[in-house]
Amino acid sequence: MALTLRTKNKKETQNIAFALAKEIARHKSERAFVAGLVGDLGSGKTTFTQGFARGLGVKEKIKSPTFILMQIFELPRRRKAMQYKNFIHIDAYRIAHKKELEHLGLQKMFRDPHNIILIEWADRIKSLLPKRAATITFSHGGKINERAIRIFGGHTAHLRST
Ligand code: ADP
Ligand code: MG
Protein backbone atom coordinates (compact mmCIF):
# COMPACT_ATOMS: atom_id res chain seq x y z
CA MET A 1 0.00 0.00 0.00
CA ALA A 2 1.26 3.45 -0.82
CA LEU A 3 0.26 7.04 -0.43
CA THR A 4 -0.30 8.65 -3.83
CA LEU A 5 -0.17 12.42 -4.24
CA ARG A 6 -0.77 14.33 -7.42
CA THR A 7 0.75 17.71 -8.14
CA LYS A 8 0.01 20.26 -10.85
CA ASN A 9 3.23 22.23 -10.76
CA LYS A 10 6.73 22.44 -9.36
CA LYS A 11 5.65 24.44 -6.32
CA GLU A 12 3.13 21.80 -5.27
CA THR A 13 5.78 19.09 -5.45
CA GLN A 14 8.09 21.23 -3.32
CA ASN A 15 5.33 21.92 -0.81
CA ILE A 16 4.59 18.22 -0.39
CA ALA A 17 8.27 17.49 0.11
CA PHE A 18 8.57 20.38 2.58
CA ALA A 19 5.70 19.00 4.71
CA LEU A 20 7.00 15.44 4.51
CA ALA A 21 10.46 16.51 5.66
CA LYS A 22 9.01 18.29 8.68
CA GLU A 23 7.02 15.21 9.58
CA ILE A 24 10.00 12.89 9.25
CA ALA A 25 12.23 15.20 11.26
CA ARG A 26 9.83 14.90 14.17
CA HIS A 27 10.27 11.16 14.44
CA LYS A 28 13.06 9.23 16.03
CA SER A 29 14.83 6.15 14.81
CA GLU A 30 17.92 4.20 15.71
CA ARG A 31 19.50 4.63 12.31
CA ALA A 32 19.43 7.09 9.44
CA PHE A 33 16.24 7.90 7.58
CA VAL A 34 16.79 6.75 3.99
CA ALA A 35 14.49 7.26 1.02
CA GLY A 36 15.15 6.32 -2.59
CA LEU A 37 13.66 8.54 -5.31
CA VAL A 38 12.77 6.71 -8.49
CA GLY A 39 11.48 8.10 -11.78
CA ASP A 40 12.42 9.25 -15.27
CA LEU A 41 14.58 12.25 -16.04
CA GLY A 42 12.50 15.39 -15.45
CA SER A 43 9.89 13.64 -13.33
CA GLY A 44 10.63 15.82 -10.30
CA LYS A 45 13.16 14.06 -8.07
CA THR A 46 15.46 17.04 -7.69
CA THR A 47 12.52 19.44 -7.39
CA PHE A 48 11.18 17.28 -4.56
CA THR A 49 14.61 17.21 -2.93
CA GLN A 50 14.73 21.02 -2.99
CA GLY A 51 11.44 21.29 -1.09
CA PHE A 52 12.50 18.54 1.29
CA ALA A 53 15.76 20.31 2.12
CA ARG A 54 13.89 23.57 2.77
CA GLY A 55 11.58 21.69 5.13
CA LEU A 56 14.62 20.61 7.12
CA GLY A 57 15.85 24.20 7.25
CA VAL A 58 18.61 23.89 4.63
CA LYS A 59 19.29 27.31 3.15
CA GLU A 60 21.81 26.37 0.46
CA LYS A 61 20.69 25.71 -3.05
CA ILE A 62 20.20 22.08 -4.01
CA LYS A 63 21.76 21.68 -7.43
CA SER A 64 19.65 20.05 -10.07
CA PRO A 65 22.30 18.82 -12.50
CA THR A 66 23.12 15.21 -11.97
CA PHE A 67 26.86 15.78 -12.10
CA ILE A 68 27.16 15.85 -8.37
CA LEU A 69 27.31 12.50 -6.68
CA MET A 70 26.71 13.61 -3.14
CA GLN A 71 26.14 16.75 -1.12
CA ILE A 72 26.00 16.94 2.66
CA PHE A 73 24.23 19.81 4.40
CA GLU A 74 24.42 20.52 8.09
CA LEU A 75 20.98 21.07 9.57
CA PRO A 76 20.23 24.04 11.79
CA ARG A 77 19.59 23.06 15.40
CA ARG A 78 16.08 24.38 15.61
CA ARG A 79 14.83 22.00 18.21
CA LYS A 80 17.01 20.31 20.79
CA ALA A 81 14.95 17.13 20.53
CA MET A 82 15.67 16.65 16.87
CA GLN A 83 17.99 13.71 16.31
CA TYR A 84 18.98 14.58 12.75
CA LYS A 85 22.04 16.71 12.06
CA ASN A 86 22.79 16.17 8.38
CA PHE A 87 20.81 16.13 5.20
CA ILE A 88 22.56 14.03 2.55
CA HIS A 89 21.55 14.22 -1.11
CA ILE A 90 22.91 11.47 -3.33
CA ASP A 91 22.37 11.24 -7.09
CA ALA A 92 23.22 7.85 -8.58
CA TYR A 93 22.43 8.86 -12.17
CA ARG A 94 26.02 8.62 -13.32
CA ILE A 95 26.87 5.50 -11.44
CA ALA A 96 27.85 2.85 -13.94
CA HIS A 97 28.84 0.39 -11.27
CA LYS A 98 28.00 0.17 -7.58
CA LYS A 99 31.71 -0.07 -6.80
CA GLU A 100 32.01 3.62 -7.61
CA LEU A 101 30.10 4.34 -4.43
CA GLU A 102 32.19 2.21 -2.11
CA HIS A 103 34.57 4.99 -1.19
CA LEU A 104 31.70 7.13 0.06
CA GLY A 105 31.11 4.92 3.07
CA LEU A 106 27.41 4.58 2.42
CA GLN A 107 26.76 1.82 4.93
CA LYS A 108 28.21 3.93 7.71
CA MET A 109 26.02 6.85 6.62
CA PHE A 110 22.93 4.64 6.57
CA ARG A 111 23.61 3.52 10.13
CA ASP A 112 24.19 6.96 11.58
CA PRO A 113 20.97 8.15 13.28
CA HIS A 114 21.98 11.77 12.66
CA ASN A 115 21.41 11.47 8.92
CA ILE A 116 18.42 12.03 6.67
CA ILE A 117 19.30 10.73 3.20
CA LEU A 118 17.52 11.12 -0.15
CA ILE A 119 18.90 9.16 -3.11
CA GLU A 120 17.93 10.03 -6.68
CA TRP A 121 18.02 7.10 -9.14
CA ALA A 122 18.00 4.76 -6.16
CA ASP A 123 16.91 1.89 -8.41
CA ARG A 124 20.45 1.88 -9.83
CA ILE A 125 21.99 1.01 -6.47
CA LYS A 126 19.10 -0.90 -4.97
CA SER A 127 21.20 -3.72 -3.52
CA LEU A 128 23.22 -1.20 -1.49
CA LEU A 129 20.20 0.29 0.25
CA PRO A 130 18.91 -0.80 3.63
CA LYS A 131 15.73 -2.87 3.51
CA ARG A 132 13.92 -0.36 5.65
CA ALA A 133 14.47 2.45 3.12
CA ALA A 134 11.36 4.23 1.91
CA THR A 135 10.77 4.51 -1.83
CA ILE A 136 9.23 7.55 -3.47
CA THR A 137 8.32 7.19 -7.13
CA PHE A 138 7.70 10.00 -9.60
CA SER A 139 5.77 9.77 -12.84
CA HIS A 140 4.32 12.15 -15.38
CA GLY A 141 0.57 12.69 -15.38
CA GLY A 142 -1.74 13.28 -18.31
CA LYS A 143 -1.01 17.00 -18.53
CA ILE A 144 2.39 18.56 -19.02
CA ASN A 145 3.01 19.70 -15.43
CA GLU A 146 1.18 16.94 -13.65
CA ARG A 147 3.12 14.44 -11.58
CA ALA A 148 2.11 11.46 -9.48
CA ILE A 149 4.24 10.94 -6.39
CA ARG A 150 3.94 7.66 -4.53
CA ILE A 151 5.37 7.04 -1.13
CA PHE A 152 6.08 3.49 -0.01
CA GLY A 153 7.18 2.21 3.39
CA GLY A 154 10.10 3.23 5.53
CA HIS A 155 9.41 5.60 8.39
CA THR A 156 6.70 7.17 6.27
CA ALA A 157 4.31 4.34 7.17
CA HIS A 158 2.49 6.59 9.64
CA LEU A 159 1.65 8.94 6.76
CA ARG A 160 -0.30 6.34 4.85
CA SER A 161 -3.87 7.41 4.74
CA THR A 162 -5.01 5.74 1.56
P1 ADP B 1 14.58 14.86 -12.00
O1 ADP B 1 15.47 15.20 -10.85
O2 ADP B 1 13.59 13.78 -11.69
O3 ADP B 1 15.33 14.57 -13.26
P2 ADP B 1 13.87 17.66 -11.93
O4 ADP B 1 13.23 17.91 -10.61
O5 ADP B 1 15.27 18.08 -12.11
O6 ADP B 1 13.67 16.12 -12.32
O7 ADP B 1 13.02 18.35 -13.06
C1 ADP B 1 11.63 18.42 -13.08
C2 ADP B 1 11.23 19.45 -14.11
O8 ADP B 1 9.84 19.43 -14.30
C3 ADP B 1 11.60 20.85 -13.64
O9 ADP B 1 11.97 21.61 -14.76
C4 ADP B 1 10.28 21.37 -13.08
O10 ADP B 1 10.15 22.77 -13.16
C5 ADP B 1 9.27 20.69 -13.98
N1 ADP B 1 7.96 20.45 -13.38
C6 ADP B 1 6.77 20.75 -13.95
N2 ADP B 1 5.74 20.36 -13.22
C7 ADP B 1 6.26 19.76 -12.13
C8 ADP B 1 5.68 19.12 -10.99
N3 ADP B 1 4.35 18.99 -10.83
N4 ADP B 1 6.52 18.62 -10.06
C9 ADP B 1 7.87 18.71 -10.23
N5 ADP B 1 8.48 19.30 -11.27
C10 ADP B 1 7.69 19.81 -12.22
MG1 MG C 1 17.56 15.01 -10.62
mmCIF file of C-alpha atoms and ligand atoms in Angstrom:
data_model
loop_
_atom_site.group_PDB
_atom_site.id
_atom_site.type_symbol
_atom_site.label_atom_id
_atom_site.label_comp_id
_atom_site.label_asym_id
_atom_site.label_seq_id
_atom_site.Cartn_x
_atom_site.Cartn_y
_atom_site.Cartn_z
ATOM 1 C CA MET A 1 0.000 0.000 0.000
ATOM 2 C CA ALA A 2 1.263 3.451 -0.816
ATOM 3 C CA LEU A 3 0.259 7.043 -0.427
ATOM 4 C CA THR A 4 -0.302 8.654 -3.830
ATOM 5 C CA LEU A 5 -0.166 12.416 -4.237
ATOM 6 C CA ARG A 6 -0.774 14.334 -7.423
ATOM 7 C CA THR A 7 0.748 17.706 -8.140
ATOM 8 C CA LYS A 8 0.011 20.258 -10.851
ATOM 9 C CA ASN A 9 3.230 22.233 -10.761
ATOM 10 C CA LYS A 10 6.733 22.444 -9.363
ATOM 11 C CA LYS A 11 5.655 24.441 -6.316
ATOM 12 C CA GLU A 12 3.125 21.804 -5.269
ATOM 13 C CA THR A 13 5.781 19.094 -5.448
ATOM 14 C CA GLN A 14 8.092 21.226 -3.320
ATOM 15 C CA ASN A 15 5.328 21.925 -0.814
ATOM 16 C CA ILE A 16 4.593 18.219 -0.391
ATOM 17 C CA ALA A 17 8.267 17.488 0.115
ATOM 18 C CA PHE A 18 8.566 20.381 2.576
ATOM 19 C CA ALA A 19 5.703 19.004 4.709
ATOM 20 C CA LEU A 20 6.998 15.443 4.506
ATOM 21 C CA ALA A 21 10.463 16.505 5.660
ATOM 22 C CA LYS A 22 9.008 18.295 8.675
ATOM 23 C CA GLU A 23 7.017 15.208 9.580
ATOM 24 C CA ILE A 24 9.997 12.891 9.250
ATOM 25 C CA ALA A 25 12.234 15.204 11.264
ATOM 26 C CA ARG A 26 9.833 14.903 14.170
ATOM 27 C CA HIS A 27 10.274 11.164 14.439
ATOM 28 C CA LYS A 28 13.064 9.230 16.029
ATOM 29 C CA SER A 29 14.829 6.147 14.810
ATOM 30 C CA GLU A 30 17.920 4.203 15.712
ATOM 31 C CA ARG A 31 19.499 4.627 12.313
ATOM 32 C CA ALA A 32 19.432 7.094 9.441
ATOM 33 C CA PHE A 33 16.236 7.898 7.581
ATOM 34 C CA VAL A 34 16.793 6.745 3.987
ATOM 35 C CA ALA A 35 14.493 7.256 1.016
ATOM 36 C CA GLY A 36 15.154 6.317 -2.592
ATOM 37 C CA LEU A 37 13.659 8.542 -5.314
ATOM 38 C CA VAL A 38 12.766 6.710 -8.492
ATOM 39 C CA GLY A 39 11.475 8.102 -11.781
ATOM 40 C CA ASP A 40 12.423 9.250 -15.268
ATOM 41 C CA LEU A 41 14.583 12.252 -16.041
ATOM 42 C CA GLY A 42 12.502 15.385 -15.452
ATOM 43 C CA SER A 43 9.895 13.644 -13.329
ATOM 44 C CA GLY A 44 10.631 15.817 -10.302
ATOM 45 C CA LYS A 45 13.156 14.058 -8.068
ATOM 46 C CA THR A 46 15.460 17.041 -7.689
ATOM 47 C CA THR A 47 12.516 19.443 -7.391
ATOM 48 C CA PHE A 48 11.176 17.276 -4.565
ATOM 49 C CA THR A 49 14.609 17.213 -2.929
ATOM 50 C CA GLN A 50 14.728 21.024 -2.987
ATOM 51 C CA GLY A 51 11.441 21.295 -1.089
ATOM 52 C CA PHE A 52 12.496 18.538 1.287
ATOM 53 C CA ALA A 53 15.761 20.305 2.120
ATOM 54 C CA ARG A 54 13.890 23.567 2.772
ATOM 55 C CA GLY A 55 11.583 21.693 5.126
ATOM 56 C CA LEU A 56 14.623 20.613 7.120
ATOM 57 C CA GLY A 57 15.851 24.203 7.253
ATOM 58 C CA VAL A 58 18.612 23.889 4.634
ATOM 59 C CA LYS A 59 19.294 27.313 3.152
ATOM 60 C CA GLU A 60 21.812 26.372 0.464
ATOM 61 C CA LYS A 61 20.690 25.712 -3.053
ATOM 62 C CA ILE A 62 20.200 22.077 -4.008
ATOM 63 C CA LYS A 63 21.756 21.681 -7.429
ATOM 64 C CA SER A 64 19.649 20.048 -10.069
ATOM 65 C CA PRO A 65 22.299 18.821 -12.503
ATOM 66 C CA THR A 66 23.124 15.206 -11.973
ATOM 67 C CA PHE A 67 26.862 15.783 -12.096
ATOM 68 C CA ILE A 68 27.161 15.855 -8.365
ATOM 69 C CA LEU A 69 27.309 12.501 -6.684
ATOM 70 C CA MET A 70 26.711 13.609 -3.138
ATOM 71 C CA GLN A 71 26.144 16.752 -1.120
ATOM 72 C CA ILE A 72 26.002 16.939 2.663
ATOM 73 C CA PHE A 73 24.226 19.813 4.401
ATOM 74 C CA GLU A 74 24.418 20.517 8.089
ATOM 75 C CA LEU A 75 20.982 21.070 9.574
ATOM 76 C CA PRO A 76 20.233 24.040 11.792
ATOM 77 C CA ARG A 77 19.594 23.064 15.399
ATOM 78 C CA ARG A 78 16.081 24.382 15.608
ATOM 79 C CA ARG A 79 14.828 21.998 18.210
ATOM 80 C CA LYS A 80 17.006 20.315 20.790
ATOM 81 C CA ALA A 81 14.952 17.132 20.532
ATOM 82 C CA MET A 82 15.669 16.654 16.866
ATOM 83 C CA GLN A 83 17.987 13.715 16.315
ATOM 84 C CA TYR A 84 18.978 14.580 12.745
ATOM 85 C CA LYS A 85 22.042 16.708 12.065
ATOM 86 C CA ASN A 86 22.786 16.167 8.380
ATOM 87 C CA PHE A 87 20.806 16.132 5.195
ATOM 88 C CA ILE A 88 22.561 14.030 2.553
ATOM 89 C CA HIS A 89 21.549 14.221 -1.106
ATOM 90 C CA ILE A 90 22.915 11.468 -3.335
ATOM 91 C CA ASP A 91 22.373 11.241 -7.088
ATOM 92 C CA ALA A 92 23.224 7.852 -8.576
ATOM 93 C CA TYR A 93 22.433 8.860 -12.170
ATOM 94 C CA ARG A 94 26.025 8.621 -13.316
ATOM 95 C CA ILE A 95 26.868 5.503 -11.437
ATOM 96 C CA ALA A 96 27.848 2.852 -13.939
ATOM 97 C CA HIS A 97 28.845 0.391 -11.270
ATOM 98 C CA LYS A 98 28.001 0.168 -7.582
ATOM 99 C CA LYS A 99 31.707 -0.075 -6.804
ATOM 100 C CA GLU A 100 32.014 3.621 -7.612
ATOM 101 C CA LEU A 101 30.104 4.344 -4.427
ATOM 102 C CA GLU A 102 32.187 2.208 -2.111
ATOM 103 C CA HIS A 103 34.570 4.990 -1.188
ATOM 104 C CA LEU A 104 31.698 7.129 0.055
ATOM 105 C CA GLY A 105 31.106 4.922 3.068
ATOM 106 C CA LEU A 106 27.407 4.583 2.417
ATOM 107 C CA GLN A 107 26.763 1.816 4.933
ATOM 108 C CA LYS A 108 28.206 3.927 7.714
ATOM 109 C CA MET A 109 26.022 6.849 6.617
ATOM 110 C CA PHE A 110 22.930 4.637 6.568
ATOM 111 C CA ARG A 111 23.608 3.516 10.132
ATOM 112 C CA ASP A 112 24.191 6.960 11.582
ATOM 113 C CA PRO A 113 20.969 8.154 13.283
ATOM 114 C CA HIS A 114 21.976 11.774 12.661
ATOM 115 C CA ASN A 115 21.409 11.469 8.916
ATOM 116 C CA ILE A 116 18.425 12.031 6.667
ATOM 117 C CA ILE A 117 19.299 10.731 3.202
ATOM 118 C CA LEU A 118 17.520 11.117 -0.147
ATOM 119 C CA ILE A 119 18.897 9.164 -3.111
ATOM 120 C CA GLU A 120 17.934 10.034 -6.682
ATOM 121 C CA TRP A 121 18.018 7.101 -9.141
ATOM 122 C CA ALA A 122 17.998 4.760 -6.157
ATOM 123 C CA ASP A 123 16.909 1.889 -8.410
ATOM 124 C CA ARG A 124 20.451 1.882 -9.825
ATOM 125 C CA ILE A 125 21.986 1.015 -6.472
ATOM 126 C CA LYS A 126 19.104 -0.900 -4.969
ATOM 127 C CA SER A 127 21.200 -3.724 -3.520
ATOM 128 C CA LEU A 128 23.223 -1.203 -1.487
ATOM 129 C CA LEU A 129 20.198 0.293 0.251
ATOM 130 C CA PRO A 130 18.911 -0.797 3.635
ATOM 131 C CA LYS A 131 15.733 -2.869 3.507
ATOM 132 C CA ARG A 132 13.918 -0.362 5.651
ATOM 133 C CA ALA A 133 14.469 2.447 3.122
ATOM 134 C CA ALA A 134 11.363 4.232 1.906
ATOM 135 C CA THR A 135 10.773 4.513 -1.831
ATOM 136 C CA ILE A 136 9.233 7.554 -3.473
ATOM 137 C CA THR A 137 8.324 7.187 -7.128
ATOM 138 C CA PHE A 138 7.696 10.002 -9.605
ATOM 139 C CA SER A 139 5.768 9.774 -12.841
ATOM 140 C CA HIS A 140 4.322 12.149 -15.381
ATOM 141 C CA GLY A 141 0.571 12.689 -15.377
ATOM 142 C CA GLY A 142 -1.737 13.284 -18.309
ATOM 143 C CA LYS A 143 -1.015 17.005 -18.533
ATOM 144 C CA ILE A 144 2.385 18.562 -19.020
ATOM 145 C CA ASN A 145 3.014 19.702 -15.431
ATOM 146 C CA GLU A 146 1.183 16.940 -13.653
ATOM 147 C CA ARG A 147 3.116 14.440 -11.585
ATOM 148 C CA ALA A 148 2.107 11.457 -9.481
ATOM 149 C CA ILE A 149 4.237 10.942 -6.394
ATOM 150 C CA ARG A 150 3.945 7.660 -4.532
ATOM 151 C CA ILE A 151 5.370 7.040 -1.128
ATOM 152 C CA PHE A 152 6.079 3.486 -0.009
ATOM 153 C CA GLY A 153 7.182 2.210 3.386
ATOM 154 C CA GLY A 154 10.099 3.230 5.526
ATOM 155 C CA HIS A 155 9.408 5.599 8.390
ATOM 156 C CA THR A 156 6.702 7.171 6.273
ATOM 157 C CA ALA A 157 4.306 4.345 7.170
ATOM 158 C CA HIS A 158 2.490 6.586 9.637
ATOM 159 C CA LEU A 159 1.648 8.943 6.764
ATOM 160 C CA ARG A 160 -0.295 6.338 4.852
ATOM 161 C CA SER A 161 -3.869 7.406 4.735
ATOM 162 C CA THR A 162 -5.013 5.736 1.555
HETATM 163 P P1 ADP B 1 14.579 14.863 -12.000
HETATM 164 O O1 ADP B 1 15.466 15.202 -10.855
HETATM 165 O O2 ADP B 1 13.590 13.776 -11.687
HETATM 166 O O3 ADP B 1 15.332 14.573 -13.258
HETATM 167 P P2 ADP B 1 13.866 17.658 -11.930
HETATM 168 O O4 ADP B 1 13.231 17.905 -10.606
HETATM 169 O O5 ADP B 1 15.271 18.081 -12.113
HETATM 170 O O6 ADP B 1 13.668 16.120 -12.325
HETATM 171 O O7 ADP B 1 13.020 18.353 -13.064
HETATM 172 C C1 ADP B 1 11.635 18.420 -13.076
HETATM 173 C C2 ADP B 1 11.233 19.455 -14.107
HETATM 174 O O8 ADP B 1 9.836 19.426 -14.300
HETATM 175 C C3 ADP B 1 11.596 20.854 -13.640
HETATM 176 O O9 ADP B 1 11.975 21.609 -14.760
HETATM 177 C C4 ADP B 1 10.278 21.369 -13.080
HETATM 178 O O10 ADP B 1 10.152 22.768 -13.162
HETATM 179 C C5 ADP B 1 9.273 20.689 -13.977
HETATM 180 N N1 ADP B 1 7.960 20.447 -13.377
HETATM 181 C C6 ADP B 1 6.767 20.755 -13.952
HETATM 182 N N2 ADP B 1 5.745 20.358 -13.221
HETATM 183 C C7 ADP B 1 6.262 19.758 -12.126
HETATM 184 C C8 ADP B 1 5.680 19.119 -10.987
HETATM 185 N N3 ADP B 1 4.348 18.987 -10.826
HETATM 186 N N4 ADP B 1 6.521 18.625 -10.060
HETATM 187 C C9 ADP B 1 7.867 18.708 -10.232
HETATM 188 N N5 ADP B 1 8.477 19.301 -11.268
HETATM 189 C C10 ADP B 1 7.692 19.814 -12.220
HETATM 190 MG MG MG B 2 17.565 15.008 -10.618
#
